[in-house]
mmCIF file of C-alpha atoms and ligand atoms in Angstrom:
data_model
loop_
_atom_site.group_PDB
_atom_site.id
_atom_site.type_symbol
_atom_site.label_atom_id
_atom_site.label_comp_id
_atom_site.label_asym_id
_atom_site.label_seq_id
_atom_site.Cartn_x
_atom_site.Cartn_y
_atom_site.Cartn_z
ATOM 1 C CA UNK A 134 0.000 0.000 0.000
ATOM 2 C CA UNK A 135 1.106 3.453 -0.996
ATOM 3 C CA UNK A 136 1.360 6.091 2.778
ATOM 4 C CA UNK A 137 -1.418 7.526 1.159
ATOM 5 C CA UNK A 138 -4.125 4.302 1.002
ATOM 6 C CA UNK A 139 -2.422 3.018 4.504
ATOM 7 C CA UNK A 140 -3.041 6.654 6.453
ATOM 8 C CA UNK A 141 -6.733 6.748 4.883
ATOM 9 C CA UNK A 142 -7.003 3.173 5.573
ATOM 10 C CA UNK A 143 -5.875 3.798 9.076
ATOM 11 C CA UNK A 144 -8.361 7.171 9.678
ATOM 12 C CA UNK A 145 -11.166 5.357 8.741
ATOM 13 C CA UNK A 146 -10.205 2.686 10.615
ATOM 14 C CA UNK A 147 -10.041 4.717 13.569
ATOM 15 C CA UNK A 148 -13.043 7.294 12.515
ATOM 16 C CA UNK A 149 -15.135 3.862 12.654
ATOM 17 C CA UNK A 150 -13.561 3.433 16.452
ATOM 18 C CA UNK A 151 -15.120 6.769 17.291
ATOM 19 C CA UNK A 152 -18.212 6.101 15.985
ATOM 20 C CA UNK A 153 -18.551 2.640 17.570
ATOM 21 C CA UNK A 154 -17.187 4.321 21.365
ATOM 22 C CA UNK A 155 -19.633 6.808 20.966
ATOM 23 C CA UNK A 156 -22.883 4.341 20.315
ATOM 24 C CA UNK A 157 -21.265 2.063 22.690
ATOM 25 C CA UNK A 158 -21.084 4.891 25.656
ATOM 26 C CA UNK A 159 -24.338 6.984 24.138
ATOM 27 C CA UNK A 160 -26.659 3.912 23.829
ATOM 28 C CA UNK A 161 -26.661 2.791 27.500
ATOM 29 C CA UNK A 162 -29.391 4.682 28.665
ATOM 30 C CA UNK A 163 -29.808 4.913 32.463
ATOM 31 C CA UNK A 164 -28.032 5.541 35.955
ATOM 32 C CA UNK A 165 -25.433 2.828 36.284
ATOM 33 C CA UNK A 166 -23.868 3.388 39.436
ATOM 34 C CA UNK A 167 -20.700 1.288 38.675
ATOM 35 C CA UNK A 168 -20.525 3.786 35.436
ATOM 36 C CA UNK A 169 -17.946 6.615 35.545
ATOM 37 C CA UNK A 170 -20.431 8.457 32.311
ATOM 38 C CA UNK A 171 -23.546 9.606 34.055
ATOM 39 C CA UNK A 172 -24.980 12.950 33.792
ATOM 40 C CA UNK A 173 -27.517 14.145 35.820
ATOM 41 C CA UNK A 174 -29.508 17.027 34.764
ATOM 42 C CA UNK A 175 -31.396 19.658 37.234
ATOM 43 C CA UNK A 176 -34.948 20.628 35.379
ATOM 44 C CA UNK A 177 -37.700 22.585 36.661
ATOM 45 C CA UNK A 178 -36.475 26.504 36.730
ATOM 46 C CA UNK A 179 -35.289 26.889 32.812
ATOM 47 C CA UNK A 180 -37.165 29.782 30.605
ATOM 48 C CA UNK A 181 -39.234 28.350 28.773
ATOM 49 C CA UNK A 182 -38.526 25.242 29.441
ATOM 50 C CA UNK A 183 -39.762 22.130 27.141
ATOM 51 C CA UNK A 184 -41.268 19.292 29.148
ATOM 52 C CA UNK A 185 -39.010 16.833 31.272
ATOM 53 C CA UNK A 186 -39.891 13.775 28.722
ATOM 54 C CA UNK A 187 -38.184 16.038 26.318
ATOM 55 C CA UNK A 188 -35.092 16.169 27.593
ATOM 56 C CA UNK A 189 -35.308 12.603 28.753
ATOM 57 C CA UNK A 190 -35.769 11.363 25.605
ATOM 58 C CA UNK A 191 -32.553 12.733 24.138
ATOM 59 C CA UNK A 192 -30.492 10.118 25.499
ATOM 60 C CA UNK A 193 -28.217 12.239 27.358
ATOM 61 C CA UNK A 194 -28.938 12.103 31.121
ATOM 62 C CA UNK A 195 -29.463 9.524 33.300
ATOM 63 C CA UNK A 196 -30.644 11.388 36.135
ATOM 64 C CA UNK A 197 -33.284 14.001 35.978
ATOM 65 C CA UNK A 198 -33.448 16.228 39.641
ATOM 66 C CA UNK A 199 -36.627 17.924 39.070
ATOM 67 C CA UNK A 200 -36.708 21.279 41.101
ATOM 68 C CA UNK A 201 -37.697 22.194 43.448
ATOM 69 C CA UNK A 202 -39.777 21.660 46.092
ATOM 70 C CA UNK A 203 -38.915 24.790 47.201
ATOM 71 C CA UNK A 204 -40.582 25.535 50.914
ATOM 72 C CA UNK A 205 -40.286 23.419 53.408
ATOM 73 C CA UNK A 206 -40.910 24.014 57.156
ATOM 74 C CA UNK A 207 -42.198 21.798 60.055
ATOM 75 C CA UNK A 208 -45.572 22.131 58.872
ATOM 76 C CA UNK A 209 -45.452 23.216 54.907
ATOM 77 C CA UNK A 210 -45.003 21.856 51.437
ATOM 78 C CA UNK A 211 -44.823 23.879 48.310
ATOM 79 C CA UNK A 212 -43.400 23.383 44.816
ATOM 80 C CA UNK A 213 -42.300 25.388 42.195
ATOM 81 C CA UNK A 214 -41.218 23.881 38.539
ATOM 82 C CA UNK A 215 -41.369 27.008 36.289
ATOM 83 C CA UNK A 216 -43.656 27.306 33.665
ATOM 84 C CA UNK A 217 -44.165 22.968 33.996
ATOM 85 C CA UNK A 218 -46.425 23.236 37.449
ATOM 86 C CA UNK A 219 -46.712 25.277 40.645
ATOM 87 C CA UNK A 220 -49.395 22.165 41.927
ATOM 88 C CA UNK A 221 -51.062 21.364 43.636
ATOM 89 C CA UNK A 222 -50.853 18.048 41.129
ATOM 90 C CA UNK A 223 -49.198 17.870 38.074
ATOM 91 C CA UNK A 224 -50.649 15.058 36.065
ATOM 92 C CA UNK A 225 -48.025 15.868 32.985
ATOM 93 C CA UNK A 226 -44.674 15.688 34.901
ATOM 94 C CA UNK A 227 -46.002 12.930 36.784
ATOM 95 C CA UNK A 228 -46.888 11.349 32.823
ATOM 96 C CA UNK A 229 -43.345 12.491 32.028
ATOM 97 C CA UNK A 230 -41.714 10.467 35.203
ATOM 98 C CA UNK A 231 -43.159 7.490 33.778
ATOM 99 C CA UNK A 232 -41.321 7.969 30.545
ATOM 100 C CA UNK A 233 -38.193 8.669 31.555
ATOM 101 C CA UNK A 234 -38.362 5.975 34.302
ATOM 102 C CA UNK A 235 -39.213 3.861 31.557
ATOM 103 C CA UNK A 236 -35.911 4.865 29.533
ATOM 104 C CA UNK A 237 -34.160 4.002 32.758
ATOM 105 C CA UNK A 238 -33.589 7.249 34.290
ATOM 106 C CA UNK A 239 -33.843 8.281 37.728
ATOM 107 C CA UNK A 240 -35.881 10.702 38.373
ATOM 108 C CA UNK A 241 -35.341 12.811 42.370
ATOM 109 C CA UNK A 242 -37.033 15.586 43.792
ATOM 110 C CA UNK A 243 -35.118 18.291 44.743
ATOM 111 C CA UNK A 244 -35.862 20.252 47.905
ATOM 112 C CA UNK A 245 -34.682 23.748 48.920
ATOM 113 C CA UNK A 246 -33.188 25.762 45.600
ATOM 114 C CA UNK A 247 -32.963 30.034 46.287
ATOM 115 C CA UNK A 248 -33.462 31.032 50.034
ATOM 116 C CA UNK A 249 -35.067 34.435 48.216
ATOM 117 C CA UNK A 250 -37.964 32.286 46.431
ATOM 118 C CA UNK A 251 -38.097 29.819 49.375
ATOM 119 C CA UNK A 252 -38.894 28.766 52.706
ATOM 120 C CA UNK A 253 -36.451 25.548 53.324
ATOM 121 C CA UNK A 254 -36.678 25.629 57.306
ATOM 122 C CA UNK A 255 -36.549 22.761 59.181
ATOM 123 C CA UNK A 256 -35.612 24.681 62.644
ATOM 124 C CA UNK A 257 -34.694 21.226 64.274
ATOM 125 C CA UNK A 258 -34.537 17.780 64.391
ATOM 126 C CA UNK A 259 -38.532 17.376 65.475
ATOM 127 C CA UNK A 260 -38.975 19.430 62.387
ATOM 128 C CA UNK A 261 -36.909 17.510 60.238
ATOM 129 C CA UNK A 262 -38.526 14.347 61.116
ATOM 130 C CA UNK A 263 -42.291 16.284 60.200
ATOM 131 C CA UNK A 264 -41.157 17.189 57.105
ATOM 132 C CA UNK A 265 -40.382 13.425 55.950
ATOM 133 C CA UNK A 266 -43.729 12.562 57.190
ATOM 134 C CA UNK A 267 -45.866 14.834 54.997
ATOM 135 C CA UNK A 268 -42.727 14.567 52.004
ATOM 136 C CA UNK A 269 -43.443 10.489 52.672
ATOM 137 C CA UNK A 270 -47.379 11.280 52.615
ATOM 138 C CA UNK A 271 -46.900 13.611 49.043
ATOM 139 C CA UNK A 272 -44.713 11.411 47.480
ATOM 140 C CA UNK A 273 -44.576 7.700 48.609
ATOM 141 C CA UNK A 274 -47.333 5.363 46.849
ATOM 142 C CA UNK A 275 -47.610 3.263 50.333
ATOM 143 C CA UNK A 276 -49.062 6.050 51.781
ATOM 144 C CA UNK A 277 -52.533 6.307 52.089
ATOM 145 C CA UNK A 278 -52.729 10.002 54.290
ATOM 146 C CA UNK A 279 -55.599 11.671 52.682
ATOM 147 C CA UNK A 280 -52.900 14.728 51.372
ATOM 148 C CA UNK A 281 -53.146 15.572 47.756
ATOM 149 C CA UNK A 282 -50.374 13.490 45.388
ATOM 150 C CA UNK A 283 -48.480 15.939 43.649
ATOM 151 C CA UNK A 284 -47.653 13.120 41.139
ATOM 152 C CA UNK A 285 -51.088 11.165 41.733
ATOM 153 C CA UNK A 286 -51.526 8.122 42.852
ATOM 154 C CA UNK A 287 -49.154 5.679 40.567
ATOM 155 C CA UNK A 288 -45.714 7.497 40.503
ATOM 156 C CA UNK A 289 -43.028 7.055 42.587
ATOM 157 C CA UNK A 290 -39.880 9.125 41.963
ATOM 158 C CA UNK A 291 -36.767 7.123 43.090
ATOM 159 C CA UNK A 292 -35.423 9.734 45.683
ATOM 160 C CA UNK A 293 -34.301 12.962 46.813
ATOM 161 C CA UNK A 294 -31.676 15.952 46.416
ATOM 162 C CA UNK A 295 -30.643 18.662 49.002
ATOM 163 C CA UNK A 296 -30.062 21.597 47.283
ATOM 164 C CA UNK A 297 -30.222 24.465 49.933
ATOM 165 C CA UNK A 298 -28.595 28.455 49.841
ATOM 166 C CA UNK A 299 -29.651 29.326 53.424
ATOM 167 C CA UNK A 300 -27.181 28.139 56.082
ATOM 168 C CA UNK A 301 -29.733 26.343 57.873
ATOM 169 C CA UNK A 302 -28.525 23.423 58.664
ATOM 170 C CA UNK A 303 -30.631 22.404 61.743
ATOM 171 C CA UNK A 304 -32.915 19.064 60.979
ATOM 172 C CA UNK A 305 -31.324 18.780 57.802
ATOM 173 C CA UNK A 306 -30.070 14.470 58.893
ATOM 174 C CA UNK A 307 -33.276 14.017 60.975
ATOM 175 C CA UNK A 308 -34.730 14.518 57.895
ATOM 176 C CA UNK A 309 -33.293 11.909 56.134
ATOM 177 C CA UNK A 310 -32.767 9.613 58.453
ATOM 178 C CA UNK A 311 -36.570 9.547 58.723
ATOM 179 C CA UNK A 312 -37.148 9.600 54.664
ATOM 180 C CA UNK A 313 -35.053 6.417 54.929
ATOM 181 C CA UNK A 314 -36.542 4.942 57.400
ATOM 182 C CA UNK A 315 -40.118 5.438 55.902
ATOM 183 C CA UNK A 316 -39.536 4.376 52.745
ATOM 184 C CA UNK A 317 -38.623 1.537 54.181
ATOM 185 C CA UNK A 318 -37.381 -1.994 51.761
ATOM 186 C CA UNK A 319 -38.689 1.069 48.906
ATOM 187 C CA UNK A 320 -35.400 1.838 46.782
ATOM 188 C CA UNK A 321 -34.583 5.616 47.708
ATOM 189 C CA UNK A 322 -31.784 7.868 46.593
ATOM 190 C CA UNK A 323 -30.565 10.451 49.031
ATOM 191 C CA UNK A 324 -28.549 13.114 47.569
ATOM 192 C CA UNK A 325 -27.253 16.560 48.472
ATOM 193 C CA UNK A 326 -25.427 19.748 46.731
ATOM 194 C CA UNK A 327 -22.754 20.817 48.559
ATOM 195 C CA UNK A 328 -20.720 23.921 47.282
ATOM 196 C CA UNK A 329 -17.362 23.320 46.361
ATOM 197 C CA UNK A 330 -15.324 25.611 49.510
ATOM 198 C CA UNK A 331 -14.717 22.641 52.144
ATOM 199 C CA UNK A 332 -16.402 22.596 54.408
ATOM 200 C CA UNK A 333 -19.639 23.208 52.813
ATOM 201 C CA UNK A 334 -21.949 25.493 55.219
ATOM 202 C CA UNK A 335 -25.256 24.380 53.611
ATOM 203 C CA UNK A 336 -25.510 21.038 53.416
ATOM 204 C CA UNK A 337 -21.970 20.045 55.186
ATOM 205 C CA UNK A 338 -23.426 18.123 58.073
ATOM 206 C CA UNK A 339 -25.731 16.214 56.217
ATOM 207 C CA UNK A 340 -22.807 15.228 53.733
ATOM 208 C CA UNK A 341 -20.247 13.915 56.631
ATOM 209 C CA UNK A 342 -22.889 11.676 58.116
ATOM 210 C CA UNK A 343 -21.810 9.368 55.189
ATOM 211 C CA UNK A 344 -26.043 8.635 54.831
ATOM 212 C CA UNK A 345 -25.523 10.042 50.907
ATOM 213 C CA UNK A 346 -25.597 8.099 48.025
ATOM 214 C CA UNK A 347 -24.833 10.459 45.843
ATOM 215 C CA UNK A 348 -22.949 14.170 46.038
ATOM 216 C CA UNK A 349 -23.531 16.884 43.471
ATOM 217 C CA UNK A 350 -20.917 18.863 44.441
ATOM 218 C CA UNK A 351 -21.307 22.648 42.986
ATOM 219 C CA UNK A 352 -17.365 23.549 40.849
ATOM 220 C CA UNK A 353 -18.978 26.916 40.176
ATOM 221 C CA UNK A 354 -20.358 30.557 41.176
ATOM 222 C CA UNK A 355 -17.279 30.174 43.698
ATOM 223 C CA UNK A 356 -14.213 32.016 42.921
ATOM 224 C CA UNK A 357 -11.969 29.726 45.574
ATOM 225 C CA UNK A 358 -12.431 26.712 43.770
ATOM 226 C CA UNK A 359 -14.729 26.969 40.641
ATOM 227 C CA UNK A 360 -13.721 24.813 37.687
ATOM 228 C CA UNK A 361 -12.231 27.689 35.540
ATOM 229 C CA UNK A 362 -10.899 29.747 38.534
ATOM 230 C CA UNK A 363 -7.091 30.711 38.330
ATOM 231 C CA UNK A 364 -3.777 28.661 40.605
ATOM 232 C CA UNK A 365 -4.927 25.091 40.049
ATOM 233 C CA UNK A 366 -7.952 25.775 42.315
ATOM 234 C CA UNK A 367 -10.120 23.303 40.888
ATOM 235 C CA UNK A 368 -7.367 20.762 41.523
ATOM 236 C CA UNK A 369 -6.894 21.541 44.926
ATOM 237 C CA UNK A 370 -10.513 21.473 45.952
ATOM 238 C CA UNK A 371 -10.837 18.252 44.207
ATOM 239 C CA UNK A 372 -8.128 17.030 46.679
ATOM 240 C CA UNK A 373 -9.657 18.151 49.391
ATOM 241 C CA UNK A 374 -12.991 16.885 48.960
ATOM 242 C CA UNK A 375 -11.744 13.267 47.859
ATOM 243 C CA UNK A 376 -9.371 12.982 50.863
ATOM 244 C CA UNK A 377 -12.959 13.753 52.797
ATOM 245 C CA UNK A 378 -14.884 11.217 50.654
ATOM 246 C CA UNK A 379 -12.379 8.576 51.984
ATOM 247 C CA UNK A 380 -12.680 9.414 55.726
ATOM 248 C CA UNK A 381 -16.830 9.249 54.620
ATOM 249 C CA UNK A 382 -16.622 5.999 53.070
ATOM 250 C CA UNK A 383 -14.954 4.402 56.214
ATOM 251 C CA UNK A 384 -16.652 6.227 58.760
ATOM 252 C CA UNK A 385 -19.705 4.732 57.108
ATOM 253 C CA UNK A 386 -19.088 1.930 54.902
ATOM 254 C CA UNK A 387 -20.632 3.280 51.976
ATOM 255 C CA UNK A 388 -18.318 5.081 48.808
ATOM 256 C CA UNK A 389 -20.425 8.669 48.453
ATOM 257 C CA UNK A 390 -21.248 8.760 44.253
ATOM 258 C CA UNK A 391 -19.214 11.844 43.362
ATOM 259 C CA UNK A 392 -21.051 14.058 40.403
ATOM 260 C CA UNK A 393 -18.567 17.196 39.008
ATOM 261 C CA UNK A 394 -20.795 19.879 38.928
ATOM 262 C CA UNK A 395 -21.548 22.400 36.446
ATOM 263 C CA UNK A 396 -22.848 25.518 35.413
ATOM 264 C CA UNK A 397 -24.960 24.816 31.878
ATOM 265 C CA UNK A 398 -25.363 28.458 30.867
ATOM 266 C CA UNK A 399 -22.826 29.431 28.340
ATOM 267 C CA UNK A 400 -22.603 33.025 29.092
ATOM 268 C CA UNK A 401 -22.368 33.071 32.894
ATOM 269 C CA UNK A 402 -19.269 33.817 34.172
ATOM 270 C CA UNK A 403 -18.702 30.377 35.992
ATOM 271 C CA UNK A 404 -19.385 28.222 32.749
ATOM 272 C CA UNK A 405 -16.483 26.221 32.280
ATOM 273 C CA UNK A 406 -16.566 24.935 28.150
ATOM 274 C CA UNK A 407 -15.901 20.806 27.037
ATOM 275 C CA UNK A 408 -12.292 21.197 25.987
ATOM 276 C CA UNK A 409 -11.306 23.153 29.660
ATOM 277 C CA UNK A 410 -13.279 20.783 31.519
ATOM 278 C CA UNK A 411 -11.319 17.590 29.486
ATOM 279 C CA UNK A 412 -8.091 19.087 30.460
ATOM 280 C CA UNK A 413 -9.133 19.475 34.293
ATOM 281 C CA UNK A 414 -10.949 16.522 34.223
ATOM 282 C CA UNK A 415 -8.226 13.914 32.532
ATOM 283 C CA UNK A 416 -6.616 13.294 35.788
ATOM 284 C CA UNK A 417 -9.420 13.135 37.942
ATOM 285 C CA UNK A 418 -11.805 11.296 36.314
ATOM 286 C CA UNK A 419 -10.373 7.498 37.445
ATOM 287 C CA UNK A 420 -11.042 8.758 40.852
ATOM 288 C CA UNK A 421 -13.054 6.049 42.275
ATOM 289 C CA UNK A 422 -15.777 8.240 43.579
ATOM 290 C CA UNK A 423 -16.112 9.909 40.248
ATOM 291 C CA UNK A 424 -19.633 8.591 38.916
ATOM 292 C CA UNK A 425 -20.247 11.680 36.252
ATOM 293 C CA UNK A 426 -21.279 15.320 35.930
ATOM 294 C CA UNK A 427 -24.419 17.101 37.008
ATOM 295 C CA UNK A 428 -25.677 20.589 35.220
ATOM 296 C CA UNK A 429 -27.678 23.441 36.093
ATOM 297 C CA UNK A 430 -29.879 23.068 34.243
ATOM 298 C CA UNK A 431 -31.585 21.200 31.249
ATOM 299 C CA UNK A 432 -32.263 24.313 29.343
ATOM 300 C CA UNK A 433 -29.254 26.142 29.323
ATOM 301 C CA UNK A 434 -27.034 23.183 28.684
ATOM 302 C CA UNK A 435 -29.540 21.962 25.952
ATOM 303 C CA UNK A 436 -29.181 25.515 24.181
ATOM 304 C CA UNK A 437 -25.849 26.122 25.390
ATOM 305 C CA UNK A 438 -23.534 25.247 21.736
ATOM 306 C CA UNK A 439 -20.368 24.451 22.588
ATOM 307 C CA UNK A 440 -17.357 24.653 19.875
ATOM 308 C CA UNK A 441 -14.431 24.902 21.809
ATOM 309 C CA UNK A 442 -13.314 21.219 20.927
ATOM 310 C CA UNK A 443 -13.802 22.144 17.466
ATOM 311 C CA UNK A 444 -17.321 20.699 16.331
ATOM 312 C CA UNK A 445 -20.612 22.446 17.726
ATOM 313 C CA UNK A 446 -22.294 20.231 20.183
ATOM 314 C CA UNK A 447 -24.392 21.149 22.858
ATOM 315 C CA UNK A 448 -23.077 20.479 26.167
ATOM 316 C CA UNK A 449 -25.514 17.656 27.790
ATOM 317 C CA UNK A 450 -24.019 15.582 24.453
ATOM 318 C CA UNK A 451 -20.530 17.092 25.260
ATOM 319 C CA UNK A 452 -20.430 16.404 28.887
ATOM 320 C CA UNK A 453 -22.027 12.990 28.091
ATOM 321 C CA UNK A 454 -19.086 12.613 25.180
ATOM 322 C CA UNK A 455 -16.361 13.398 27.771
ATOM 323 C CA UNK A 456 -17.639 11.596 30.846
ATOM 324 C CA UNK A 457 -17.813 8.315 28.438
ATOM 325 C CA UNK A 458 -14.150 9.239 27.396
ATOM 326 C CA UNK A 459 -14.820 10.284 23.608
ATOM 327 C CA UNK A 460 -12.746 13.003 24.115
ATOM 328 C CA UNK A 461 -9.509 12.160 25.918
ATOM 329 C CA UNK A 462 -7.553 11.250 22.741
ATOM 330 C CA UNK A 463 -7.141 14.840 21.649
ATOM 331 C CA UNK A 464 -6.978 13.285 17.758
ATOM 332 C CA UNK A 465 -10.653 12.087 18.773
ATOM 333 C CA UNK A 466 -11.135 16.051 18.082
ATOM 334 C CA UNK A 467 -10.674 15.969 14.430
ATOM 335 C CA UNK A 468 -12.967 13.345 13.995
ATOM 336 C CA UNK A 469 -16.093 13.820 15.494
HETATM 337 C C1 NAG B 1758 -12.289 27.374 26.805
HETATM 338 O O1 NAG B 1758 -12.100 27.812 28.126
HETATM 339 C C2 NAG B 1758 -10.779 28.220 28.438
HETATM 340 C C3 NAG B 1758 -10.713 28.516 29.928
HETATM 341 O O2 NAG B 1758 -11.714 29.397 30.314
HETATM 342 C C4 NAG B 1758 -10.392 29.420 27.571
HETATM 343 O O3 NAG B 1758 -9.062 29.802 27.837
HETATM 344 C C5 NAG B 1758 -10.554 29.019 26.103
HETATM 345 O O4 NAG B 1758 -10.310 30.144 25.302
HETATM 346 C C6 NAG B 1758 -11.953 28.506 25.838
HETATM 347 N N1 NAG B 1758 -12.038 28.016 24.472
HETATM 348 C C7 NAG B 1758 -12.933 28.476 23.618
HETATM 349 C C8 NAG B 1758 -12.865 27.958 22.223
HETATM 350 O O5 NAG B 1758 -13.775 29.284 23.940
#
């Protein structure tokens, strides 16, 4: 063969290797927590947001953290998911769980989101515990309380996310400790979003407790250690936080799922774009508490076009791309 035959010979060769890693790592739809490629995807507050079955049905997240359920006291429940439903039922997310439950997608309730259009207040432990027993009553089929089902009477969402802004820490465990105990045998996710400055003054407590089983943890809107902040920031928070994720796992027994945060919206100042994140993410991502990335939210990273790796994608594919490892040959570039 003449160089010329052999090196096409040899890019197609390895153009058809691209294609086939990308349907390999694109086609498994669904949370896999052994997997090192999921994304999970906050929805509920975009403008104009299209409906969650939308989004689901792209292929590109595997969990959807529908947001939020945004006051919360001892005594109070009250939701908020943009122009999709303020309640007090909404029969077409709840139709929209089933699909993407269907596609193998967890789908968890978020609770807390901005202390300005919020209540989250749980004052204390006694509160705490109250506020699983109506949550359990709103959102747990096995339930028969006679409290309106936000979801109605046949969908169960498979768990929930901590996402608070207010410094209020107080009944924060009590409360899950008592979700967990109510849902019983039920499988339940317990999550939490935890700034990246260590430690974490919002959520912090709940996080050590080790009772997690999965940690967004926030790289941006924080100069000290956002993704794309200057002095290898990024690198040392990541340090930080995995040396804690160790004394976790063996405090409790149980390895914390570790999600890289992000901020979706291309033109915020804190939006870090595919081929920065690749570079700050190539040693990091064999951590073994690495499970994927998590964006805020579904309809800024679904319009948010990302060409800094040289072909326009949008950034749920992107992140999805480099969490499954498309991109870590930096040849792969040229090809896509
Ligand atoms: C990607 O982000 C990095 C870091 O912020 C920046 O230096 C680079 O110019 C960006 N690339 C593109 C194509 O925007």
């Amino acid at each position: 063969m003449t160089f010329l035959s052999k090196y096409i010979v040899y890019t197609r060769f390895y153009r058809l290797i691209i294609l086939y890693s990308i349907i390999l790592h694109t086609v498994r739809a669904g949370f896999d927590a052994n997997a090192k490629n999921n994304v999970a995807v906050y929805w509920g507050q975009g403008p104009n947001q299209e409906r969650l079955s939308f989004y689901c049905k792209k292929g590109l997240m595997d969990i959807a953290i529908l947001s939020f359920l945004n006051k919360i006291t001892p005594d109070t429940a009250g939701f908020n998911f943009g122009n999709a439903c303020w309640g007090p039922e909404c029969p077409l997310i709840a139709e929209d769980i089933k699909i993407c439950q269907s596609l193998g997608i967890k789908v968890m309730l978020s609770l807390g989101g901005d202390a300005y259009y919020g209540d989250f207040n749980l004052e204390s432990d006694s509160g705490g515990e109250a506020a699983a027993t109506y949550i359990y009553q709103m959102f747990n089929l096995k339930s028969n309380a006679p409290v309106i089902k936000p979801f109605g009477p046949d969908v169960q969402i498979d768990g929930f996310d901590l996402d608070v802004e207010n410094y209020k820490q107080n009944g924060q465990i009590a409360l899950y400790k008592k979700l967990r105990e109510l849902w019983g045998d039920d499988p339940l996710l317990l999550s939490a979003g935890p700034q990246c400055p260590f430690p974490d003054t919002n959520v912090g407590e709940l996080v050590e407790t080790g009772i997690l089983d999965i940690i967004f943890l926030q790289f941006y809107s924080n100069p000290s250690c956002n993704m794309i902040a200057s002095n290898a920031a990024f690198s040392k928070s990541w340090d930080t936080w995995t040396n804690e994720f160790e004394k976790i796992e063996s405090l409790s027994n149980k390895k914390p799922l570790v999600f890289v945060g992000l901020q979706g919206q291309q033109n915020d100042a804190w939006h870090a774009n595919l081929s920065y994140i690749t570079s700050q993410m190539i040693d990091k991502k064999s951590n073994k508490f690495f499970s994927g990335f998590s964006t805020w939210d579904a309809v800024a990273a679904y319009n948010c076009i990302d060409i800094s790796l040289g072909k326009k994608m949008d950034y749920l594919t992107g992140l999805k791309y480099l969490a499954s490892g498309v991109f870590d040959n930096a040849k792969v570039n040229d090809e896509l």
